[in-house]
Amino acid sequence: GAKVDASNYTVSGTQRATNVGSYSIKVTMKGNYTGEKKLSWNIKAPAKGKSFTVSKMKYEITAAVNSKGKGGEVALTGTTDGSLKKLSVGKSVKIGGQTYSVTSIGASAFKGHKKITSVRLPDSVTTIGKNSFAKCTNLTNVTIGKNVTALADAAFSGCTKLSSVTVNSTALKSIGKKAFNGDKKLTSLTFKSSKIKTVGSKAFTGLTKKAKIKVPSSKVKSYKKLFLKAGLNKKASVSK
């Protein structure tokens, strides 16, 4: 049919929708034309497993939002910013107008990133994945929030300039194999959890005798035994 000039109709409603929700528009004819047409559509929240990039940070949805738009969770899986130096992770991110909690750092998320010098993880993060920060050779200090329960295998292995790690979590239960393997400049570690039960092999292999590990006073003896079995230098210090 013939094209109708824009001066002969009006459009009302949402014309550019990007967030989750229900939308509609209505086209109403005018002038020499009559009639109207209404269009409706829904934008659904993304499903578990979908990936997004927000402000140069890459995320994967690990729990979809519920019918009320709550309960969404994501893993931080990397960055598109090759020049990123200071990584300070927010506790949440907005995707499609919905808020998702950042609850984990994905496997190999920042592995081999050559520019990162510092990492700060929020209290919302409970798991740090395998190789997540491995071979970040300019990384010098790490601060981890209050609710991490697990440091996976090789999470910080091969970080040859890493000197300070503070794990504020009182819920940490496990430290994976080679978690800090080869971190020869790592001299200051703090673990505030009294719940560490397992430490993987070679978790502390490569740390020097200058390493000083602070732990809860009630755990000095048992943790030192665990850490020595995991490769800690016999002359390194484990104290309250």
Tab-separated table of C-alpha atoms in Angstrom:
chain	number	residue	atom	x	y	z
A	1	GLY	CA	0.000	0.000	0.000
A	2	ALA	CA	0.896	3.665	-0.189
A	3	LYS	CA	3.181	5.161	2.435
A	4	VAL	CA	1.550	7.444	4.973
A	5	ASP	CA	3.406	10.601	5.918
A	6	ALA	CA	4.259	10.973	9.623
A	7	SER	CA	2.102	14.098	9.770
A	8	ASN	CA	-0.960	11.878	9.348
A	9	TYR	CA	-0.598	9.861	12.546
A	10	THR	CA	0.513	10.061	16.148
A	11	VAL	CA	2.277	7.464	18.269
A	12	SER	CA	1.766	7.218	22.011
A	13	GLY	CA	3.306	4.893	24.585
A	14	THR	CA	6.792	3.448	25.008
A	15	GLN	CA	8.723	3.447	21.750
A	16	ARG	CA	12.176	2.496	22.994
A	17	ALA	CA	12.074	-0.159	25.700
A	18	THR	CA	15.208	-1.890	26.964
A	19	ASN	CA	14.337	-2.844	30.550
A	20	VAL	CA	12.359	-5.840	31.768
A	21	GLY	CA	8.604	-5.177	31.774
A	22	SER	CA	5.378	-4.910	29.774
A	23	TYR	CA	5.041	-2.223	27.100
A	24	SER	CA	2.586	-0.955	24.483
A	25	ILE	CA	2.270	1.714	21.813
A	26	LYS	CA	-0.777	3.075	20.004
A	27	VAL	CA	-0.765	4.509	16.498
A	28	THR	CA	-3.693	6.882	15.850
A	29	MET	CA	-4.444	8.173	12.358
A	30	LYS	CA	-5.434	11.798	11.724
A	31	GLY	CA	-6.162	14.233	8.907
A	32	ASN	CA	-7.551	12.359	5.907
A	33	TYR	CA	-7.090	9.000	7.662
A	34	THR	CA	-8.968	7.247	10.441
A	35	GLY	CA	-8.331	4.282	12.696
A	36	GLU	CA	-5.874	3.185	15.323
A	37	LYS	CA	-3.638	0.234	16.111
A	38	LYS	CA	-2.301	-0.914	19.463
A	39	LEU	CA	0.773	-3.119	19.879
A	40	SER	CA	1.816	-4.772	23.148
A	41	TRP	CA	4.881	-6.807	24.117
A	42	ASN	CA	6.882	-8.063	27.078
A	43	ILE	CA	10.609	-7.995	27.765
A	44	LYS	CA	11.476	-10.916	30.027
A	45	ALA	CA	14.329	-11.097	32.498
A	46	PRO	CA	17.316	-12.998	31.059
A	47	ALA	CA	17.692	-16.661	31.985
A	48	LYS	CA	20.437	-18.323	33.987
A	49	GLY	CA	23.588	-18.710	31.900
A	50	LYS	CA	23.136	-15.564	29.810
A	51	SER	CA	26.158	-13.241	29.586
A	52	PHE	CA	26.336	-9.451	29.562
A	53	THR	CA	28.937	-6.695	29.563
A	54	VAL	CA	28.262	-3.645	31.742
A	55	SER	CA	30.773	-0.785	32.016
A	56	LYS	CA	33.525	-3.016	30.612
A	57	MET	CA	32.849	-5.740	33.195
A	58	LYS	CA	31.634	-9.152	32.001
A	59	TYR	CA	28.940	-11.028	33.922
A	60	GLU	CA	27.110	-14.338	33.698
A	61	ILE	CA	23.721	-14.770	35.315
A	62	THR	CA	23.871	-17.588	37.876
A	63	ALA	CA	20.362	-17.089	39.310
A	64	ALA	CA	17.517	-15.419	37.416
A	65	VAL	CA	15.299	-12.857	39.101
A	66	ASN	CA	11.958	-14.080	40.438
A	67	SER	CA	8.505	-12.821	39.450
A	68	LYS	CA	8.984	-9.826	41.708
A	69	GLY	CA	12.305	-8.902	40.142
A	70	LYS	CA	14.285	-10.066	43.166
A	71	GLY	CA	16.888	-12.734	43.892
A	72	GLY	CA	19.052	-12.293	40.810
A	73	GLU	CA	22.716	-13.275	41.072
A	74	VAL	CA	25.710	-13.016	38.739
A	75	ALA	CA	29.302	-14.151	38.505
A	76	LEU	CA	31.906	-11.615	37.446
A	77	THR	CA	33.663	-13.400	34.583
A	78	GLY	CA	36.190	-10.861	33.337
A	79	THR	CA	36.690	-7.474	31.760
A	80	THR	CA	37.075	-5.947	28.322
A	81	ASP	CA	39.410	-3.310	29.784
A	82	GLY	CA	42.966	-4.416	29.123
A	83	SER	CA	44.363	-1.347	30.901
A	84	LEU	CA	42.428	-1.838	34.151
A	85	LYS	CA	44.688	-1.298	37.173
A	86	LYS	CA	42.502	-1.058	40.269
A	87	LEU	CA	39.683	-3.585	40.381
A	88	SER	CA	37.054	-2.625	42.949
A	89	VAL	CA	34.032	-4.866	42.451
A	90	GLY	CA	30.579	-3.545	43.312
A	91	LYS	CA	28.169	-5.678	45.322
A	92	SER	CA	25.527	-5.480	42.587
A	93	VAL	CA	24.989	-4.630	38.917
A	94	LYS	CA	21.934	-3.553	36.930
A	95	ILE	CA	21.012	-5.580	33.855
A	96	GLY	CA	17.823	-4.795	31.985
A	97	GLY	CA	16.706	-2.545	34.825
A	98	GLN	CA	16.963	-5.419	37.330
A	99	THR	CA	19.485	-5.527	40.173
A	100	TYR	CA	21.709	-8.614	40.468
A	101	SER	CA	23.997	-9.417	43.392
A	102	VAL	CA	27.598	-10.194	42.481
A	103	THR	CA	28.131	-13.442	44.385
A	104	SER	CA	31.144	-15.041	42.717
A	105	ILE	CA	34.253	-14.492	40.638
A	106	GLY	CA	34.267	-16.882	37.702
A	107	ALA	CA	36.984	-19.366	36.827
A	108	SER	CA	39.918	-17.701	35.026
A	109	ALA	CA	38.007	-14.396	35.114
A	110	PHE	CA	41.135	-12.218	35.262
A	111	LYS	CA	43.808	-14.841	34.640
A	112	GLY	CA	46.910	-13.351	33.070
A	113	HIS	CA	45.711	-9.737	33.244
A	114	LYS	CA	48.987	-7.829	33.183
A	115	LYS	CA	47.830	-4.408	34.397
A	116	ILE	CA	45.813	-5.068	37.550
A	117	THR	CA	47.663	-3.912	40.670
A	118	SER	CA	44.956	-4.162	43.329
A	119	VAL	CA	41.748	-6.121	43.913
A	120	ARG	CA	38.931	-5.354	46.337
A	121	LEU	CA	35.999	-7.772	46.510
A	122	PRO	CA	32.666	-6.935	48.211
A	123	ASP	CA	30.878	-8.749	51.015
A	124	SER	CA	28.376	-10.132	48.497
A	125	VAL	CA	30.999	-12.456	46.973
A	126	THR	CA	30.974	-15.965	48.458
A	127	THR	CA	33.151	-17.876	45.997
A	128	ILE	CA	36.384	-17.063	44.175
A	129	GLY	CA	36.798	-19.390	41.226
A	130	LYS	CA	39.635	-21.553	39.948
A	131	ASN	CA	42.522	-19.554	38.412
A	132	SER	CA	40.430	-16.394	38.815
A	133	PHE	CA	43.447	-14.127	39.350
A	134	ALA	CA	46.261	-16.524	38.425
A	135	LYS	CA	49.334	-15.012	36.786
A	136	CYS	CA	48.290	-11.405	37.399
A	137	THR	CA	51.952	-10.517	37.546
A	138	ASN	CA	51.510	-6.876	38.586
A	139	LEU	CA	48.965	-7.545	41.322
A	140	THR	CA	50.310	-6.361	44.693
A	141	ASN	CA	47.421	-6.339	47.168
A	142	VAL	CA	44.074	-8.051	47.626
A	143	THR	CA	41.210	-7.368	50.035
A	144	ILE	CA	38.372	-9.891	50.202
A	145	GLY	CA	34.964	-9.282	51.801
A	146	LYS	CA	33.242	-10.802	54.799
A	147	ASN	CA	31.324	-13.711	53.288
A	148	VAL	CA	33.673	-15.719	51.075
A	149	THR	CA	33.421	-19.425	51.874
A	150	ALA	CA	35.909	-20.828	49.359
A	151	LEU	CA	39.097	-19.877	47.547
A	152	ALA	CA	39.313	-22.279	44.608
A	153	ASP	CA	42.392	-23.974	43.176
A	154	ALA	CA	45.141	-21.623	41.956
A	155	ALA	CA	42.960	-18.561	42.602
A	156	PHE	CA	46.030	-16.344	43.120
A	157	SER	CA	48.837	-18.586	41.906
A	158	GLY	CA	51.743	-17.105	40.014
A	159	CYS	CA	51.083	-13.551	41.214
A	160	THR	CA	54.780	-12.838	41.540
A	161	LYS	CA	54.424	-9.285	42.917
A	162	LEU	CA	51.580	-10.004	45.324
A	163	SER	CA	52.652	-8.868	48.791
A	164	SER	CA	49.482	-8.502	50.864
A	165	VAL	CA	46.200	-10.447	51.125
A	166	THR	CA	43.452	-9.786	53.665
A	167	VAL	CA	40.497	-12.170	53.822
A	168	ASN	CA	37.917	-10.486	56.072
A	169	SER	CA	35.500	-13.391	55.839
A	170	THR	CA	34.658	-15.287	59.008
A	171	ALA	CA	32.934	-17.919	56.864
A	172	LEU	CA	35.943	-19.185	54.873
A	173	LYS	CA	36.004	-22.988	54.971
A	174	SER	CA	38.423	-24.057	52.248
A	175	ILE	CA	41.558	-22.948	50.435
A	176	GLY	CA	42.171	-24.764	47.171
A	177	LYS	CA	45.242	-26.428	45.725
A	178	LYS	CA	48.013	-24.023	44.728
A	179	ALA	CA	45.837	-21.081	45.827
A	180	PHE	CA	48.903	-18.899	46.477
A	181	ASN	CA	51.507	-21.094	44.811
A	182	GLY	CA	54.586	-19.255	43.583
A	183	ASP	CA	53.740	-15.934	45.227
A	184	LYS	CA	57.294	-15.328	46.316
A	185	LYS	CA	56.735	-11.761	47.545
A	186	LEU	CA	53.638	-12.565	49.578
A	187	THR	CA	54.685	-11.659	53.113
A	188	SER	CA	51.421	-10.525	54.694
A	189	LEU	CA	48.303	-12.711	54.874
A	190	THR	CA	45.325	-12.335	57.181
A	191	PHE	CA	42.614	-14.950	57.641
A	192	LYS	CA	39.795	-13.991	60.025
A	193	SER	CA	37.844	-17.236	59.726
A	194	SER	CA	37.885	-19.918	62.410
A	195	LYS	CA	36.136	-22.351	60.056
A	196	ILE	CA	38.936	-23.355	57.669
A	197	LYS	CA	38.848	-27.143	57.438
A	198	THR	CA	40.671	-27.950	54.219
A	199	VAL	CA	43.759	-26.489	52.558
A	200	GLY	CA	44.770	-28.008	49.237
A	201	SER	CA	48.219	-29.289	48.380
A	202	LYS	CA	50.870	-26.698	47.525
A	203	ALA	CA	48.506	-23.858	48.484
A	204	PHE	CA	51.424	-21.963	50.023
A	205	THR	CA	54.380	-23.465	48.155
A	206	GLY	CA	56.788	-20.753	47.056
A	207	LEU	CA	56.154	-18.318	49.893
A	208	THR	CA	59.390	-17.356	51.614
A	209	LYS	CA	60.391	-17.612	55.240
A	210	LYS	CA	59.478	-13.928	55.598
A	211	ALA	CA	55.793	-14.687	55.208
A	212	LYS	CA	53.625	-13.694	58.160
A	213	ILE	CA	50.129	-15.134	58.431
A	214	LYS	CA	47.641	-13.708	60.927
A	215	VAL	CA	44.841	-16.032	62.089
A	216	PRO	CA	42.330	-16.170	64.986
A	217	SER	CA	44.130	-16.792	68.282
A	218	SER	CA	42.295	-20.065	68.889
A	219	LYS	CA	43.485	-21.440	65.555
A	220	VAL	CA	47.202	-20.651	65.539
A	221	LYS	CA	48.332	-24.205	66.283
A	222	SER	CA	45.873	-26.103	64.066
A	223	TYR	CA	46.187	-23.707	61.136
A	224	LYS	CA	49.965	-23.780	61.222
A	225	LYS	CA	49.789	-27.547	60.917
A	226	LEU	CA	47.385	-27.281	57.980
A	227	PHE	CA	49.460	-24.618	56.243
A	228	LEU	CA	52.741	-26.508	56.648
A	229	LYS	CA	51.153	-29.551	55.017
A	230	ALA	CA	50.155	-27.241	52.170
A	231	GLY	CA	53.746	-26.170	51.505
A	232	LEU	CA	54.261	-23.207	53.820
A	233	ASN	CA	57.903	-22.506	54.570
A	234	LYS	CA	58.792	-23.915	58.011
A	235	LYS	CA	60.293	-20.610	59.060
A	236	ALA	CA	57.244	-18.571	58.112
A	237	SER	CA	55.201	-17.075	60.931
A	238	VAL	CA	51.619	-18.064	61.830
A	239	SER	CA	50.318	-15.981	64.730
A	240	LYS	CA	47.245	-14.201	66.113
